[in-house]
Structure formats: structure tokens, C-alpha cells
Amino acid sequence: MPLLTVQGNRITQVLIVSIVVLAFFTFNHFGSSNLSSDSAASSINNVNNDDNKKSPSGFKAPAFNFGSKTPPEKPKPANATLDFQEIIYLSMPYRTDRQDALSLVAAAAGLKLTMMPGKTPDSIHPKAMPPHIGPHNMTGKAWLGVWRAHADVWRYIIDNNVQSALIIEDDVDFDVGIKEIMGNFNWQLRFNNTIRWGKNVEKGWEEECPYGCDWDDIFLGQCGGSPNLKRLDLHAVVPDPHSPNVSSIHPWWKKEFQEVWNLTESAGVRVIAPTYDPICLMSYGVTRMGAMRLLYHIGGWRPFGNPVDNEVAWKAAEGKTSGYTMSPPAFVAWRVGGAQDSDNNAAIGAKPMSSLGNMGGSSVGVKNSIRKSLEGFFKKNYWEDMKDEL
């Protein structure tokens, strides 16, 4: 009996060791590949985001918290509506000069735009005046018409079930690489945890909304403003080879880069942060719910008494709306000099007319201006090209 017991114990020990060894080799062969695979990331051309990886501009790629995804080397470019459902531009009906120019710009960039007319203050019936609050009486003021034009777009988005739209003014300029810029921005907002939910949080990767599903408005053409200094942790410095040099951007953005984000250079990178206090409505995206919130809070239901861009900024600062802001912005103002540069600023309107128009125009804060590129885009000399054909 003792001999059989000893033999039985040895057999049991051998079986246990064999099972452990077999399990170990099975895990090494199958388990490691399963753990490293990611079905959500398999459709993206991933690259390693390590200390030696350089961005296209030569900058070291920042260490982001991307959860299960790493940034593709070249995110998919945006489509003809920059991944929004529509691009809507506002223009006074008589500004056919700006409409002509924007049609050429959009054609060169491969964009699809829809125009909605601007409004004058006297086009608003006294019975339709929005409820007034605060020290400013908007009756007869130009900014009343500006508000009505934006309110019309918000209402259009609501009534037509537009899930997202980019709203731009008719005098914007942007980079020739706008589709790449917005494709990268779209990817960052969908998959960069640092921007969307703070550090060490993972959720939302199954969302199919362009630019994510958690925003009311996205600012892409602000002319000033500030981030929330109490939540600077919710920002990210992201690579973008189309971003301009700090010496060529507006002093306001330069100050933000250097004093808020502690960056001495903007070329090759942009900062994305929660929207807080943006100035100007040169270019901004809205969701349908965002349009509903803006119309509810600003004149469509509740009273207001300040220029609409201020009202939009303050609603973000109060937390009544939320979204994201790109700095430096992707859209800037194109200026030709003289009275043509504004339809609602009396001081500018009183200046002489520019004789050169768009040919003498310029912008600040774009690396490769789409408007400046038109000369090369349309360059042609048929007879010169054909002289060697004789």
C-alpha cells in the first residue's frame, strides 16, 4: 500500500506539472496575439507613438492618452463638407463680389458650400424683435441683423434635421490643406482621451459622429478669446504640418501659445482645448442640439442684449453650451482694405473703396493661403505652351 501511494502521488505531481507547462505554452502561442489585437484599431494605419517618433514637421510627437488607439501617420482627409453634413456661408445678398470669390475658392479646394443671406436690422419687423436685456439697445443696430442671420442658420439646421454644420462668413481664408487639417482634427476629437474626457478615461470609441458626439459647437475661426484657466488639463498639443509659424500668426494667438500653453513655436502643432471664451463667429461648427441651445438662449426664446458673438462666447463660459476650440484657428479673415472689409462696422464702411479688390488682399495666420494659391491654380498660357508645336 505505501508503494502504491507513493507512485500515485508521483503520477499526480507529473500530471499537474504537465498541465501547467501546457497552459503556459498555449497562452504564449494564442493569448499574446489576442491581447495585442484591437478590432477597433485594425482599420486604421497605426504607428508607434514612442519617444523617437517624429511628426511630419520634425517635432517630437507629444505623449497623448489615446486609450486603445494611436494616431495614424496620415489621418484620412475630410470630405467636401469637411466631414460636417453641410457647410453654410453667410453673405449679404448684394455682396456678389464675395460670393464670386468664395465660389472660386471652394472649387479650388474641392468644397461644397450652401449660401444663406445675411440680414439688415430694418428687415426685422418690430413684432419679431427679440426680447431685450442689458444696457445695449439693439434697435436699428447692425449687430441685430448679424444675430438674425445666425439665428436663421440655427433654425435651418433644426428644421431640416441637419446633424452637424459648419457655418462660415463670406470673407474667410484657409490653408490649401484644409481637408488634411480637418481630417486630423476629426480624428483627434474622436480618439484623443486627453481632449475629450481627461486623463485615464476610456469610453466612446464606438461613436460614429464626426468630431465625436459630445459637443454643441466647435470653434475654428475665432479672432480672440481665452481658454478656461481652471481646466488647462483638458488640452492637447497635436501635430499638424499645416500649422503656421508663430511669427506669422495673430498677436492674440501668439500670446496664448506662449503665456498659456508655454509653447514658443506653433509651426507643426495646434492646441485643442474645450471652448470657453471665443470671440468672432468667422467659422464654427454646430450640432443640431447645439443650434437648439443657441437659439433658445440667444433671442429665439430668452432675451439678450449684446452682439451675437459675445453672447455665444458667454454661453460657453457659463457652461450652457460646450465644445472645442482649435488654436491657431483653421479659418482667418481675408482683408482687401477699405470699405469692402465690413458690412456692419460703420467706421470701416466710411473708408474709401479698395481699387484692387481681392488681388490686393491678404490674411494673417495661414501657412499656405487658398486665396493666394488661386493665381497658380488658374495659371495658363495656351499660345506660349503651343509655340513648340509648329
Short mmCIF file of C-alpha atoms in Angstrom, two decimals:
data_model
loop_
_atom_site.label_atom_id
_atom_site.label_comp_id
_atom_site.label_asym_id
_atom_site.label_seq_id
_atom_site.Cartn_x
_atom_site.Cartn_y
_atom_site.Cartn_z
CA MET A 1 0.00 0.00 0.00
CA PRO A 2 2.73 2.58 0.86
CA LEU A 3 4.44 1.84 -2.50
CA LEU A 4 1.22 2.36 -4.43
CA THR A 5 0.55 5.57 -2.54
CA VAL A 6 3.98 6.98 -3.39
CA GLN A 7 3.56 6.04 -7.06
CA GLY A 8 0.10 7.62 -7.11
CA ASN A 9 1.46 10.85 -5.66
CA ARG A 10 4.23 10.97 -8.26
CA ILE A 11 1.76 10.39 -11.08
CA THR A 12 -0.44 13.21 -9.73
CA GLN A 13 2.54 15.57 -9.48
CA VAL A 14 3.61 14.80 -13.06
CA LEU A 15 0.09 15.45 -14.34
CA ILE A 16 -0.10 18.80 -12.54
CA VAL A 17 3.29 19.92 -13.91
CA SER A 18 2.29 18.83 -17.43
CA ILE A 19 -0.93 20.80 -17.26
CA VAL A 20 0.90 23.92 -16.09
CA VAL A 21 3.51 23.66 -18.83
CA LEU A 22 0.88 23.03 -21.49
CA ALA A 23 -1.16 26.03 -20.31
CA PHE A 24 1.94 28.22 -20.38
CA PHE A 25 2.81 27.36 -23.98
CA THR A 26 -0.80 27.64 -25.08
CA PHE A 27 -1.06 31.16 -23.62
CA ASN A 28 2.21 32.23 -25.24
CA HIS A 29 1.07 30.98 -28.62
CA PHE A 30 -2.52 32.22 -28.62
CA GLY A 31 -3.08 34.57 -25.70
CA SER A 32 -0.47 37.19 -26.50
CA SER A 33 -1.78 37.75 -30.02
CA ASN A 34 -5.31 38.08 -28.72
CA LEU A 35 -4.29 40.60 -26.10
CA SER A 36 -2.41 42.77 -28.59
CA SER A 37 -5.14 42.80 -31.23
CA ASP A 38 -7.73 45.55 -31.30
CA SER A 39 -10.62 45.17 -33.69
CA ALA A 40 -11.49 48.88 -33.47
CA ALA A 41 -7.95 49.93 -34.32
CA SER A 42 -7.38 47.32 -37.04
CA SER A 43 -8.94 49.55 -39.72
CA ILE A 44 -6.51 52.42 -39.01
CA ASN A 45 -2.96 52.63 -40.29
CA ASN A 46 -1.35 52.86 -36.85
CA VAL A 47 2.15 53.95 -35.98
CA ASN A 48 4.08 53.62 -32.73
CA ASN A 49 3.80 56.77 -30.64
CA ASP A 50 7.13 56.49 -28.83
CA ASP A 51 9.80 58.97 -27.82
CA ASN A 52 11.66 58.55 -31.10
CA LYS A 53 8.62 59.13 -33.34
CA LYS A 54 8.69 62.46 -35.13
CA SER A 55 5.75 64.40 -36.51
CA PRO A 56 5.80 65.35 -40.21
CA SER A 57 7.10 68.79 -39.23
CA GLY A 58 10.07 67.39 -37.34
CA PHE A 59 8.56 67.95 -33.89
CA LYS A 60 8.60 65.08 -31.43
CA ALA A 61 5.11 63.58 -31.24
CA PRO A 62 3.56 64.52 -27.86
CA ALA A 63 2.72 61.69 -25.48
CA PHE A 64 -1.08 61.50 -25.56
CA ASN A 65 -3.53 59.24 -23.80
CA PHE A 66 -5.27 57.62 -26.76
CA GLY A 67 -6.63 54.60 -24.92
CA SER A 68 -6.58 51.69 -27.38
CA LYS A 69 -5.74 53.82 -30.44
CA THR A 70 -2.58 55.53 -31.64
CA PRO A 71 -2.67 58.38 -34.15
CA PRO A 72 -2.30 57.35 -37.79
CA GLU A 73 0.65 58.90 -39.54
CA LYS A 74 -1.75 60.48 -42.03
CA PRO A 75 -5.37 60.66 -40.86
CA LYS A 76 -7.98 60.36 -43.58
CA PRO A 77 -8.64 63.78 -45.20
CA ALA A 78 -12.05 65.33 -44.65
CA ASN A 79 -14.65 65.24 -47.41
CA ALA A 80 -16.21 68.06 -49.47
CA THR A 81 -18.18 69.34 -46.47
CA LEU A 82 -15.19 68.86 -44.13
CA ASP A 83 -16.97 65.90 -42.51
CA PHE A 84 -19.92 68.05 -41.44
CA GLN A 85 -23.28 67.37 -43.04
CA GLU A 86 -23.25 70.83 -44.63
CA ILE A 87 -21.08 73.93 -44.93
CA ILE A 88 -23.22 77.07 -44.81
CA TYR A 89 -21.85 80.52 -45.51
CA LEU A 90 -23.50 83.83 -44.68
CA SER A 91 -23.38 86.66 -47.19
CA MET A 92 -25.35 89.84 -47.73
CA PRO A 93 -27.33 89.44 -50.98
CA TYR A 94 -25.58 92.42 -52.58
CA ARG A 95 -22.05 91.07 -51.86
CA THR A 96 -21.75 89.25 -55.14
CA ASP A 97 -18.04 90.10 -55.12
CA ARG A 98 -17.52 87.95 -52.04
CA GLN A 99 -19.81 85.23 -53.36
CA ASP A 100 -17.88 85.04 -56.64
CA ALA A 101 -14.59 84.81 -54.75
CA LEU A 102 -15.85 82.15 -52.37
CA SER A 103 -17.18 80.07 -55.27
CA LEU A 104 -13.72 80.09 -56.84
CA VAL A 105 -12.05 79.28 -53.52
CA ALA A 106 -14.45 76.40 -52.81
CA ALA A 107 -13.97 74.97 -56.30
CA ALA A 108 -10.18 75.08 -55.95
CA ALA A 109 -10.35 73.41 -52.53
CA GLY A 110 -12.95 70.82 -53.54
CA LEU A 111 -15.57 72.04 -51.06
CA LYS A 112 -19.35 72.13 -51.33
CA LEU A 113 -20.96 75.27 -49.87
CA THR A 114 -24.52 76.45 -49.33
CA MET A 115 -25.25 80.18 -49.10
CA MET A 116 -27.73 81.77 -46.72
CA PRO A 117 -28.43 85.53 -46.96
CA GLY A 118 -27.34 87.99 -44.34
CA LYS A 119 -29.87 90.36 -42.79
CA THR A 120 -30.10 94.10 -42.17
CA PRO A 121 -31.66 95.50 -38.98
CA ASP A 122 -34.57 97.07 -40.89
CA SER A 123 -35.51 93.67 -42.32
CA ILE A 124 -36.70 92.59 -38.86
CA HIS A 125 -40.31 93.55 -38.14
CA PRO A 126 -40.88 95.30 -34.79
CA LYS A 127 -43.09 92.41 -33.71
CA ALA A 128 -40.22 89.99 -34.34
CA MET A 129 -37.67 91.93 -32.28
CA PRO A 130 -36.04 89.58 -29.76
CA PRO A 131 -36.66 90.23 -26.06
CA HIS A 132 -34.15 92.74 -24.78
CA ILE A 133 -32.00 92.59 -21.67
CA GLY A 134 -28.96 94.56 -20.52
CA PRO A 135 -27.64 98.06 -21.24
CA HIS A 136 -27.49 97.80 -25.04
CA ASN A 137 -30.50 98.63 -27.17
CA MET A 138 -30.10 96.80 -30.46
CA THR A 139 -32.89 98.59 -32.32
CA GLY A 140 -31.52 99.69 -35.68
CA LYS A 141 -28.01 98.44 -34.84
CA ALA A 142 -26.04 96.39 -37.34
CA TRP A 143 -25.44 93.57 -34.87
CA LEU A 144 -29.20 92.94 -34.75
CA GLY A 145 -29.03 91.88 -38.39
CA VAL A 146 -25.94 89.78 -37.68
CA TRP A 147 -27.81 87.97 -34.91
CA ARG A 148 -30.81 87.36 -37.16
CA ALA A 149 -28.61 85.87 -39.89
CA HIS A 150 -27.02 83.39 -37.47
CA ALA A 151 -30.40 82.65 -35.87
CA ASP A 152 -31.75 81.84 -39.34
CA VAL A 153 -28.96 79.29 -39.83
CA TRP A 154 -29.62 77.73 -36.43
CA ARG A 155 -33.30 77.43 -37.31
CA TYR A 156 -32.48 75.95 -40.71
CA ILE A 157 -30.34 73.29 -39.01
CA ILE A 158 -33.13 72.47 -36.56
CA ASP A 159 -35.96 72.40 -39.11
CA ASN A 160 -34.03 70.33 -41.66
CA ASN A 161 -32.66 67.83 -39.15
CA VAL A 162 -29.07 68.70 -40.06
CA GLN A 163 -26.95 66.73 -37.60
CA SER A 164 -23.91 68.99 -37.92
CA ALA A 165 -22.99 72.04 -39.97
CA LEU A 166 -20.01 74.32 -40.41
CA ILE A 167 -21.00 78.00 -40.51
CA ILE A 168 -18.56 80.43 -42.12
CA GLU A 169 -18.55 84.07 -43.13
CA ASP A 170 -18.07 85.01 -46.78
CA ASP A 171 -14.62 86.58 -46.32
CA VAL A 172 -12.73 83.64 -44.82
CA ASP A 173 -9.36 82.36 -45.92
CA PHE A 174 -7.87 78.98 -45.09
CA ASP A 175 -4.98 76.69 -45.92
CA VAL A 176 -4.77 74.73 -49.17
CA GLY A 177 -4.51 71.66 -46.93
CA ILE A 178 -7.83 72.31 -45.18
CA LYS A 179 -9.07 68.76 -45.80
CA GLU A 180 -5.98 67.29 -44.13
CA ILE A 181 -6.25 69.79 -41.26
CA MET A 182 -9.88 68.90 -40.58
CA GLY A 183 -9.32 65.16 -41.09
CA ASN A 184 -6.65 65.26 -38.39
CA PHE A 185 -8.87 67.39 -36.13
CA ASN A 186 -11.74 64.93 -36.58
CA TRP A 187 -9.51 62.02 -35.59
CA GLN A 188 -8.19 63.85 -32.51
CA LEU A 189 -11.65 64.71 -31.21
CA ARG A 190 -12.89 61.16 -31.67
CA PHE A 191 -9.99 59.26 -30.16
CA ASN A 192 -7.80 61.52 -28.00
CA ASN A 193 -8.84 60.97 -24.37
CA THR A 194 -6.84 63.92 -23.11
CA ILE A 195 -9.05 66.30 -25.05
CA ARG A 196 -12.44 64.75 -24.59
CA TRP A 197 -12.61 63.26 -21.11
CA GLY A 198 -9.43 63.98 -19.22
CA LYS A 199 -6.68 61.56 -18.30
CA ASN A 200 -7.00 57.80 -17.87
CA VAL A 201 -10.59 57.56 -19.07
CA GLU A 202 -11.73 55.36 -21.94
CA LYS A 203 -15.19 55.43 -23.48
CA GLY A 204 -16.99 56.47 -26.61
CA TRP A 205 -14.85 54.67 -29.17
CA GLU A 206 -17.89 53.20 -30.89
CA GLU A 207 -19.28 56.64 -31.69
CA GLU A 208 -19.85 57.31 -35.37
CA CYS A 209 -20.43 61.08 -35.14
CA PRO A 210 -17.90 63.24 -37.00
CA TYR A 211 -15.74 65.01 -34.40
CA GLY A 212 -17.36 62.88 -31.66
CA CYS A 213 -20.86 63.04 -30.21
CA ASP A 214 -20.36 65.21 -27.14
CA TRP A 215 -20.23 68.80 -28.43
CA ASP A 216 -22.58 71.71 -29.20
CA ASP A 217 -20.15 73.91 -31.11
CA ILE A 218 -16.59 73.75 -32.44
CA PHE A 219 -14.62 76.95 -32.97
CA LEU A 220 -12.34 77.01 -35.99
CA GLY A 221 -12.23 80.74 -36.82
CA GLN A 222 -12.10 82.75 -33.61
CA CYS A 223 -10.29 86.09 -33.67
CA GLY A 224 -9.58 86.14 -29.94
CA GLY A 225 -10.75 84.84 -26.58
CA SER A 226 -9.25 82.65 -23.89
CA PRO A 227 -9.32 79.07 -22.59
CA ASN A 228 -10.64 78.08 -19.17
CA LEU A 229 -7.60 78.68 -16.95
CA LYS A 230 -9.06 76.36 -14.30
CA ARG A 231 -9.15 73.39 -16.69
CA LEU A 232 -5.95 73.60 -18.65
CA ASP A 233 -5.55 69.86 -18.10
CA LEU A 234 -8.19 69.27 -20.79
CA HIS A 235 -6.00 70.37 -23.66
CA ALA A 236 -3.69 68.61 -26.08
CA VAL A 237 -0.89 69.74 -28.35
CA VAL A 238 -1.38 67.79 -31.57
CA PRO A 239 0.85 67.55 -34.65
CA ASP A 240 -0.30 69.36 -37.77
CA PRO A 241 2.16 70.05 -40.58
CA HIS A 242 -0.14 72.77 -41.96
CA SER A 243 0.01 74.95 -38.84
CA PRO A 244 1.74 78.31 -39.39
CA ASN A 245 4.86 79.65 -37.73
CA VAL A 246 4.30 81.59 -34.51
CA SER A 247 5.84 84.70 -36.07
CA SER A 248 3.09 84.78 -38.72
CA ILE A 249 0.03 84.31 -36.53
CA HIS A 250 -2.12 86.97 -34.91
CA PRO A 251 -0.59 88.52 -31.75
CA TRP A 252 -3.56 87.24 -29.73
CA TRP A 253 -2.86 83.61 -30.67
CA LYS A 254 0.87 84.13 -30.19
CA LYS A 255 0.23 85.37 -26.65
CA GLU A 256 -1.97 82.36 -25.92
CA PHE A 257 0.66 79.94 -27.21
CA GLN A 258 3.48 81.48 -25.22
CA GLU A 259 1.78 82.54 -21.99
CA VAL A 260 -0.95 79.93 -21.56
CA TRP A 261 0.41 76.81 -23.23
CA ASN A 262 4.12 77.58 -22.67
CA LEU A 263 4.90 76.96 -26.34
CA THR A 264 7.49 79.02 -28.16
CA GLU A 265 6.51 77.71 -31.58
CA SER A 266 3.25 76.94 -33.38
CA ALA A 267 4.59 75.57 -36.68
CA GLY A 268 3.71 71.91 -36.97
CA VAL A 269 1.38 71.82 -33.98
CA ARG A 270 -2.04 73.04 -32.87
CA VAL A 271 -3.69 73.21 -29.48
CA ILE A 272 -7.16 71.76 -28.95
CA ALA A 273 -8.99 72.72 -25.78
CA PRO A 274 -12.57 72.99 -24.50
CA THR A 275 -14.32 76.10 -25.81
CA TYR A 276 -14.53 78.81 -23.17
CA ASP A 277 -14.49 82.41 -24.39
CA PRO A 278 -14.08 82.64 -28.19
CA ILE A 279 -14.55 85.95 -29.98
CA CYS A 280 -15.91 86.19 -33.56
CA LEU A 281 -18.12 83.80 -35.48
CA MET A 282 -15.91 83.64 -38.55
CA SER A 283 -16.08 79.84 -38.62
CA TYR A 284 -17.76 77.50 -36.18
CA GLY A 285 -19.41 74.11 -36.30
CA VAL A 286 -22.69 73.30 -34.57
CA THR A 287 -24.64 70.15 -33.97
CA ARG A 288 -28.43 70.14 -34.19
CA MET A 289 -28.65 70.18 -30.39
CA GLY A 290 -26.06 72.95 -30.33
CA ALA A 291 -28.20 75.01 -32.72
CA MET A 292 -31.21 74.38 -30.50
CA ARG A 293 -29.35 75.53 -27.39
CA LEU A 294 -28.03 78.67 -29.11
CA LEU A 295 -31.45 79.64 -30.47
CA TYR A 296 -33.06 79.02 -27.08
CA HIS A 297 -30.53 81.06 -25.12
CA ILE A 298 -29.90 83.88 -27.61
CA GLY A 299 -33.04 85.67 -28.73
CA GLY A 300 -35.10 82.82 -30.08
CA TRP A 301 -36.66 82.28 -26.66
CA ARG A 302 -34.72 84.07 -23.95
CA PRO A 303 -33.76 87.77 -24.06
CA PHE A 304 -30.29 89.06 -24.89
CA GLY A 305 -28.66 92.44 -25.40
CA ASN A 306 -25.15 92.09 -26.79
CA PRO A 307 -23.53 91.24 -30.13
CA VAL A 308 -24.20 87.63 -31.00
CA ASP A 309 -20.54 86.59 -30.94
CA ASN A 310 -20.25 87.86 -27.36
CA GLU A 311 -23.43 86.06 -26.41
CA VAL A 312 -22.17 82.78 -27.89
CA ALA A 313 -18.84 83.16 -26.03
CA TRP A 314 -20.50 83.89 -22.72
CA LYS A 315 -22.85 80.92 -23.02
CA ALA A 316 -19.78 78.70 -23.37
CA ALA A 317 -18.08 80.35 -20.39
CA GLU A 318 -21.25 79.83 -18.32
CA GLY A 319 -21.36 76.17 -19.33
CA LYS A 320 -24.69 76.46 -21.13
CA THR A 321 -23.02 75.13 -24.28
CA SER A 322 -19.85 73.11 -24.72
CA GLY A 323 -17.42 72.22 -27.46
CA TYR A 324 -13.82 72.51 -28.60
CA THR A 325 -11.54 75.22 -29.98
CA MET A 326 -8.60 74.88 -32.36
CA SER A 327 -5.62 77.25 -31.99
CA PRO A 328 -4.31 78.68 -34.20
CA PRO A 329 -7.65 78.58 -35.97
CA ALA A 330 -8.04 76.95 -39.37
CA PHE A 331 -10.05 79.89 -40.76
CA VAL A 332 -8.97 83.55 -40.75
CA ALA A 333 -10.24 86.81 -42.22
CA TRP A 334 -9.32 87.90 -45.75
CA ARG A 335 -8.87 91.65 -45.96
CA VAL A 336 -8.76 93.75 -49.14
CA GLY A 337 -8.53 97.15 -47.40
CA GLY A 338 -11.15 99.86 -47.36
CA ALA A 339 -14.93 99.84 -47.13
CA GLN A 340 -15.33 96.35 -48.61
CA ASP A 341 -13.94 94.76 -45.45
CA SER A 342 -17.14 95.10 -43.41
CA ASP A 343 -20.89 95.23 -43.88
CA ASN A 344 -21.71 96.04 -40.26
CA ASN A 345 -18.92 98.29 -39.00
CA ALA A 346 -19.70 101.94 -39.72
CA ALA A 347 -16.10 103.09 -39.24
CA ILE A 348 -14.79 100.64 -41.83
CA GLY A 349 -17.72 101.34 -44.13
CA ALA A 350 -16.77 105.02 -44.19
CA LYS A 351 -13.33 104.26 -45.65
CA PRO A 352 -12.59 104.63 -49.38
CA MET A 353 -13.29 101.68 -51.63
CA SER A 354 -10.36 99.41 -52.49
CA SER A 355 -9.43 99.59 -56.17
CA LEU A 356 -7.60 96.27 -56.25
CA GLY A 357 -10.20 94.10 -54.52
CA ASN A 358 -9.16 90.50 -53.94
CA MET A 359 -5.98 90.92 -55.99
CA GLY A 360 -4.67 93.23 -53.26
CA GLY A 361 -5.99 91.16 -50.36
CA SER A 362 -4.14 89.33 -47.60
CA SER A 363 -4.70 87.29 -44.46
CA VAL A 364 -2.83 86.59 -41.23
CA GLY A 365 -2.30 83.16 -39.69
CA VAL A 366 -2.47 80.76 -42.66
CA LYS A 367 0.58 78.83 -43.78
CA ASN A 368 -0.47 78.39 -47.44
CA SER A 369 -3.43 80.62 -48.27
CA ILE A 370 -6.04 79.09 -50.59
CA ARG A 371 -6.88 82.57 -51.88
CA LYS A 372 -3.25 83.34 -52.63
CA SER A 373 -2.99 80.00 -54.43
CA LEU A 374 -5.69 80.87 -56.98
CA GLU A 375 -3.23 82.62 -59.29
CA GLY A 376 -1.23 79.43 -59.66
CA PHE A 377 -4.34 77.26 -59.77
CA PHE A 378 -5.73 79.11 -62.79
CA LYS A 379 -2.41 79.90 -64.47
CA LYS A 380 -2.47 79.11 -68.18
CA ASN A 381 -0.84 80.39 -71.36
CA TYR A 382 -2.15 78.34 -74.24
CA TRP A 383 -0.27 80.10 -77.06
CA GLU A 384 3.02 80.09 -75.20
CA ASP A 385 2.60 76.40 -74.43
CA MET A 386 1.81 75.67 -78.09
CA LYS A 387 4.69 77.58 -79.69
CA ASP A 388 6.84 74.45 -79.96
CA GLU A 389 4.06 72.56 -81.70
CA LEU A 390 4.61 74.37 -85.03
#
